XYZ file of C-alpha atoms in Angstrom:
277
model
C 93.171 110.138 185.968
C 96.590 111.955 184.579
C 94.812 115.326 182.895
C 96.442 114.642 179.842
C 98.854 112.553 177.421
C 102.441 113.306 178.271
C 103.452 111.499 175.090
C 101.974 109.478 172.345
C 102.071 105.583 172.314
C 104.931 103.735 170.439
C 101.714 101.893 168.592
C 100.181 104.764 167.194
C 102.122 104.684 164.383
C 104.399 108.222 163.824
C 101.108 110.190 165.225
C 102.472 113.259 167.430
C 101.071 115.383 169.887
C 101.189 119.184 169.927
C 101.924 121.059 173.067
C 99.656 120.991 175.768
C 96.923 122.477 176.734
C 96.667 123.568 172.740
C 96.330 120.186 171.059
C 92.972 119.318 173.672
C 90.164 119.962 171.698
C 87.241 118.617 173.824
C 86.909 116.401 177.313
C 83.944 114.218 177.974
C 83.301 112.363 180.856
C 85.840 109.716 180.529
C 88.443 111.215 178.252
C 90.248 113.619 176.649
C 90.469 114.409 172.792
C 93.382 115.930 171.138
C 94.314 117.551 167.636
C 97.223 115.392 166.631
C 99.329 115.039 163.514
C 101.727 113.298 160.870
C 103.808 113.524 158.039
C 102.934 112.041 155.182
C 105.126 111.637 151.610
C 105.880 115.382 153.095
C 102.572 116.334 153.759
C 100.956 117.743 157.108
C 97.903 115.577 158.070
C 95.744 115.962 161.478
C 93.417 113.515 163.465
C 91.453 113.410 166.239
C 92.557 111.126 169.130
C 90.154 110.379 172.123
C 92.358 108.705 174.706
C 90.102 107.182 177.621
C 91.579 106.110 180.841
C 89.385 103.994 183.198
C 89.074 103.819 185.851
C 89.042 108.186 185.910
C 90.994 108.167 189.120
C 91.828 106.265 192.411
C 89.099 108.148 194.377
C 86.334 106.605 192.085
C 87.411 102.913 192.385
C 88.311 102.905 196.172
C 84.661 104.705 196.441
C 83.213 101.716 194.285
C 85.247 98.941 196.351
C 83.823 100.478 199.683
C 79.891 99.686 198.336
C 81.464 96.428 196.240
C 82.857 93.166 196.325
C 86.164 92.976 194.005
C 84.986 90.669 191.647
C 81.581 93.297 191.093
C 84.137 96.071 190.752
C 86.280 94.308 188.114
C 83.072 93.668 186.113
C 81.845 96.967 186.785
C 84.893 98.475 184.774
C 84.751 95.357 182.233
C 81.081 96.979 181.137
C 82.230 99.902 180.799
C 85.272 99.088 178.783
C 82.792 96.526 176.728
C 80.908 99.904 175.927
C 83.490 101.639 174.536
C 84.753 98.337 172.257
C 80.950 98.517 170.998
C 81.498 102.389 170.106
C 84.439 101.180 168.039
C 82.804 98.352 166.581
C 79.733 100.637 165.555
C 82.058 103.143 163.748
C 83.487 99.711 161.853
C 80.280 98.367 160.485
C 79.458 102.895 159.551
C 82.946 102.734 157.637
C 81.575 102.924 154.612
C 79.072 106.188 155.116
C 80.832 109.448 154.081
C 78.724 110.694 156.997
C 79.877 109.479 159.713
C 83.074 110.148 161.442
C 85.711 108.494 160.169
C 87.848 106.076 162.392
C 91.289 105.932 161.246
C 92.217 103.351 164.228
C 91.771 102.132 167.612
C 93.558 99.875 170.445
C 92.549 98.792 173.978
C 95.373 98.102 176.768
C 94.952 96.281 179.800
C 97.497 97.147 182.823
C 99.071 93.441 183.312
C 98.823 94.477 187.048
C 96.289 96.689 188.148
C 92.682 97.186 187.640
C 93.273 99.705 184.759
C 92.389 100.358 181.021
C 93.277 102.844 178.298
C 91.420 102.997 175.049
C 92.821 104.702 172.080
C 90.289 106.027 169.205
C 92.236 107.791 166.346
C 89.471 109.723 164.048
C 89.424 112.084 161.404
C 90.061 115.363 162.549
C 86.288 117.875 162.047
C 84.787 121.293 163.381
C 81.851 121.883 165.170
C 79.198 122.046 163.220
C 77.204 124.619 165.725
C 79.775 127.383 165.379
C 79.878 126.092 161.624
C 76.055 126.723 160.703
C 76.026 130.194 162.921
C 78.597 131.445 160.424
C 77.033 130.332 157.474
C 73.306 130.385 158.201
C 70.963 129.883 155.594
C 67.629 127.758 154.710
C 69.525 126.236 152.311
C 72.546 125.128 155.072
C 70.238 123.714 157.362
C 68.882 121.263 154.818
C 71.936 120.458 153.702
C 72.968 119.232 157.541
C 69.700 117.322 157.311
C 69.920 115.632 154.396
C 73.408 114.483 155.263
C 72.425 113.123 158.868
C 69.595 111.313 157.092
C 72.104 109.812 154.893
C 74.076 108.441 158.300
C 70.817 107.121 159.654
C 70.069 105.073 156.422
C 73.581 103.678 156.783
C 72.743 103.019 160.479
C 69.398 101.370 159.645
C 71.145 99.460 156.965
C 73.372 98.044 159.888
C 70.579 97.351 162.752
C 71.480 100.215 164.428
C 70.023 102.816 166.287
C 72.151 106.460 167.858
C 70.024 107.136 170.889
C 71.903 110.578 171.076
C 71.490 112.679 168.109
C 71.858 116.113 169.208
C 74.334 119.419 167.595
C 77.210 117.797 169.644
C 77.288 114.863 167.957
C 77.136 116.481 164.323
C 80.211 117.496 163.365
C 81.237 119.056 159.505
C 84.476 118.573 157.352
C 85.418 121.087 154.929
C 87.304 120.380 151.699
C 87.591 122.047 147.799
C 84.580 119.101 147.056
C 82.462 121.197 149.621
C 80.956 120.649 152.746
C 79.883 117.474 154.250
C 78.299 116.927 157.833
C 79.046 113.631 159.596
C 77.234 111.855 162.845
C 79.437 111.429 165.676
C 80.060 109.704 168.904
C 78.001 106.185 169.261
C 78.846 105.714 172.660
C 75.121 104.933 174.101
C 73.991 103.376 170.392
C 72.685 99.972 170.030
C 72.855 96.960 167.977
C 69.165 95.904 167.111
C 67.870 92.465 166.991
C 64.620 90.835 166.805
C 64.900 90.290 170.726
C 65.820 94.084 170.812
C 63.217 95.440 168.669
C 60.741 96.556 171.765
C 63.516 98.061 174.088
C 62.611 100.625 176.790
C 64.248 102.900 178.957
C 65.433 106.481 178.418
C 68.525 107.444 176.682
C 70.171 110.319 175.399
C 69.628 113.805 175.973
C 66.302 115.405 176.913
C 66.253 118.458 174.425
C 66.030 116.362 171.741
C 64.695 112.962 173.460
C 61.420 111.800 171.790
C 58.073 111.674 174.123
C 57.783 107.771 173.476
C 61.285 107.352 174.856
C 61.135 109.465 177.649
C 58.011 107.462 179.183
C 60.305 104.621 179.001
C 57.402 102.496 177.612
C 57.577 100.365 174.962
C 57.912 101.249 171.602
C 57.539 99.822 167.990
C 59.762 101.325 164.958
C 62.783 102.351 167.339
C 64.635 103.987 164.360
C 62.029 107.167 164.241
C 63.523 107.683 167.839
C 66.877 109.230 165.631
C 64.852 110.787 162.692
C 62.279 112.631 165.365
C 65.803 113.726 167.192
C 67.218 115.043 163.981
C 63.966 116.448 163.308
C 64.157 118.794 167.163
C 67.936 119.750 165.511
C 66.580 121.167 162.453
C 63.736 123.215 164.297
C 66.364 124.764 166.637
C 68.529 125.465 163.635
C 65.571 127.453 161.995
C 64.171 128.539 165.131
C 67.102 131.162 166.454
C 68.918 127.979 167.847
C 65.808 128.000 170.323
C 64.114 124.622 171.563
C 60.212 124.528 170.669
C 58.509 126.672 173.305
C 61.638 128.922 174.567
C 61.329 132.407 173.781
C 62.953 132.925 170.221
C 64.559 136.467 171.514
C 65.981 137.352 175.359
C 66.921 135.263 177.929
C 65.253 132.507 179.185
C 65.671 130.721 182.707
C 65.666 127.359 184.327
C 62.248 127.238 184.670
C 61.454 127.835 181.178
C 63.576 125.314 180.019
C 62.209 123.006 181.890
C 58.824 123.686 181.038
C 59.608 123.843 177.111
C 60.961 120.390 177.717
C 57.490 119.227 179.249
C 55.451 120.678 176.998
C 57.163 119.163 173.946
C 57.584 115.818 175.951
C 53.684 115.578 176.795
C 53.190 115.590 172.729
C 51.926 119.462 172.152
C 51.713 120.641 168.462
C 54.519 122.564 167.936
C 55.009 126.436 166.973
C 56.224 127.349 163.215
C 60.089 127.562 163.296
C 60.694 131.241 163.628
C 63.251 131.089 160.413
C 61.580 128.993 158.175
């Protein structure tokens, strides 16, 4: 996988990219997202591109074609790509939610003659809401962030969906003379519920913030509290020193301790009082 863009696509539309490496503004495990922008009737505007290239380089799919027939490989990277056309599809159906990220557009190209994929998603362009709420801490901020993420979770419900990954990461926060407003990000790992769906198992997401139901990967009823008891672990940490339940509000903590925060919380122990709140 090429490190980054050397040039924007013709389809994109008058979008341009800054100079590199100043315009990359994150990198996930598959991609790359950068701070691009456009002129408008004179006027500077910025976006968010995440630009996706699969397979990530020619060491991963000879490894896969070593353990796999062709044919499994090819569908191997078709479920993958299928993925990310579901992320898109998700931020579609969210379109009309103030908070959630905003998708301005998106396109998928196929190489005509290799085994190879890029997938464009042009967003609006937002700030971390971590380094966001650290600067402008308050009682009153934090339930501001949860009352908007509750507002995105309606909207998901609304659609049959569920996140799977709410976490800080994934909350991002745009800033404007109307105010503040914090949006939910990335649906890569959220699903489309159905009445065939509605008893899913298996473990998702991050462990921080996973709830104990879906981390014994057993069965479980109303899947939507999964996101609101996430949301809920964000809000403690916000009013809790931006400390987990059970990690030591002040100092350093180790490995260990993480780990065994993590268990505690996971086996279903009452928590502490927020240290902040």
């Amino acid at each position: 996988m090429e490190e980054h863009l050397k040039e924007m696509p013709e389809f994109m539309d008058g979008w341009a990219l800054g100079p590199i490496p100043e315009s990359i503004i994150g990198k996930g495990t598959y991609g790359v997202v950068y701070k691009v922008s456009k002129t408008v009737d004179g006027v500077q505007k910025y976006a968010a591109l995440k630009h996706i290239h699969i397979p990530r380089s020619e060491q991963e799919i000879n490894a896969l074609r070593q353990e796999m027939e062709e044919a499994d490989v090819r569908a191997y990277y078709e479920d993958l790509v299928e993925r990310f056309e579901n992320e898109i599809e998700t931020m579609r159906k969210l379109e009309f939610c103030v908070n959630v990220v905003h998708l301005e557009s998106s396109k998928v190209v196929k190489s005509e003659t290799e085994l190879s994929y890029d997938i464009y998603i042009l967003m609006e362009l937002l700030e971390d809401s971590q380094s966001y709420i650290k600067n402008h801490w308050s009682e009153k901020e934090v339930v501001h962030l949860g009352k908007d993420i509750c507002s995105a979770l309606m909207a998901c419900s609304k659609q049959g969906i569920i996140h799977r990954d709410i976490k800080p990461a994934n909350i991002l926060v745009s800033k404007s003379e109307e105010g503040t407003v914090y949006k939910l990000a990335d649906f890569g790992i959220a699903k489309q519920l159905s009445s065939a769906s509605i008893n899913m198992t298996g473990r998702m997401g991050t462990r921080g913030y996973m709830a104990p139901e879906e981390n014994r990967s057993s069965g479980y009823g109303d899947v939507m509290t999964l996101d609101i008891y996430s949301l809920g672990i964000v809000l403690y940490q916000l009013l809790n020193g931006n400390r987990l339940p059970f990690l030591p509000v002040e100092g350093r903590f180790n490995q260990d301790q993480y780990e065994e925060a993590i268990k505690r919380r996971l086996r279903g122990e009452s928590l502490p009082k927020p240290h902040n709140a």
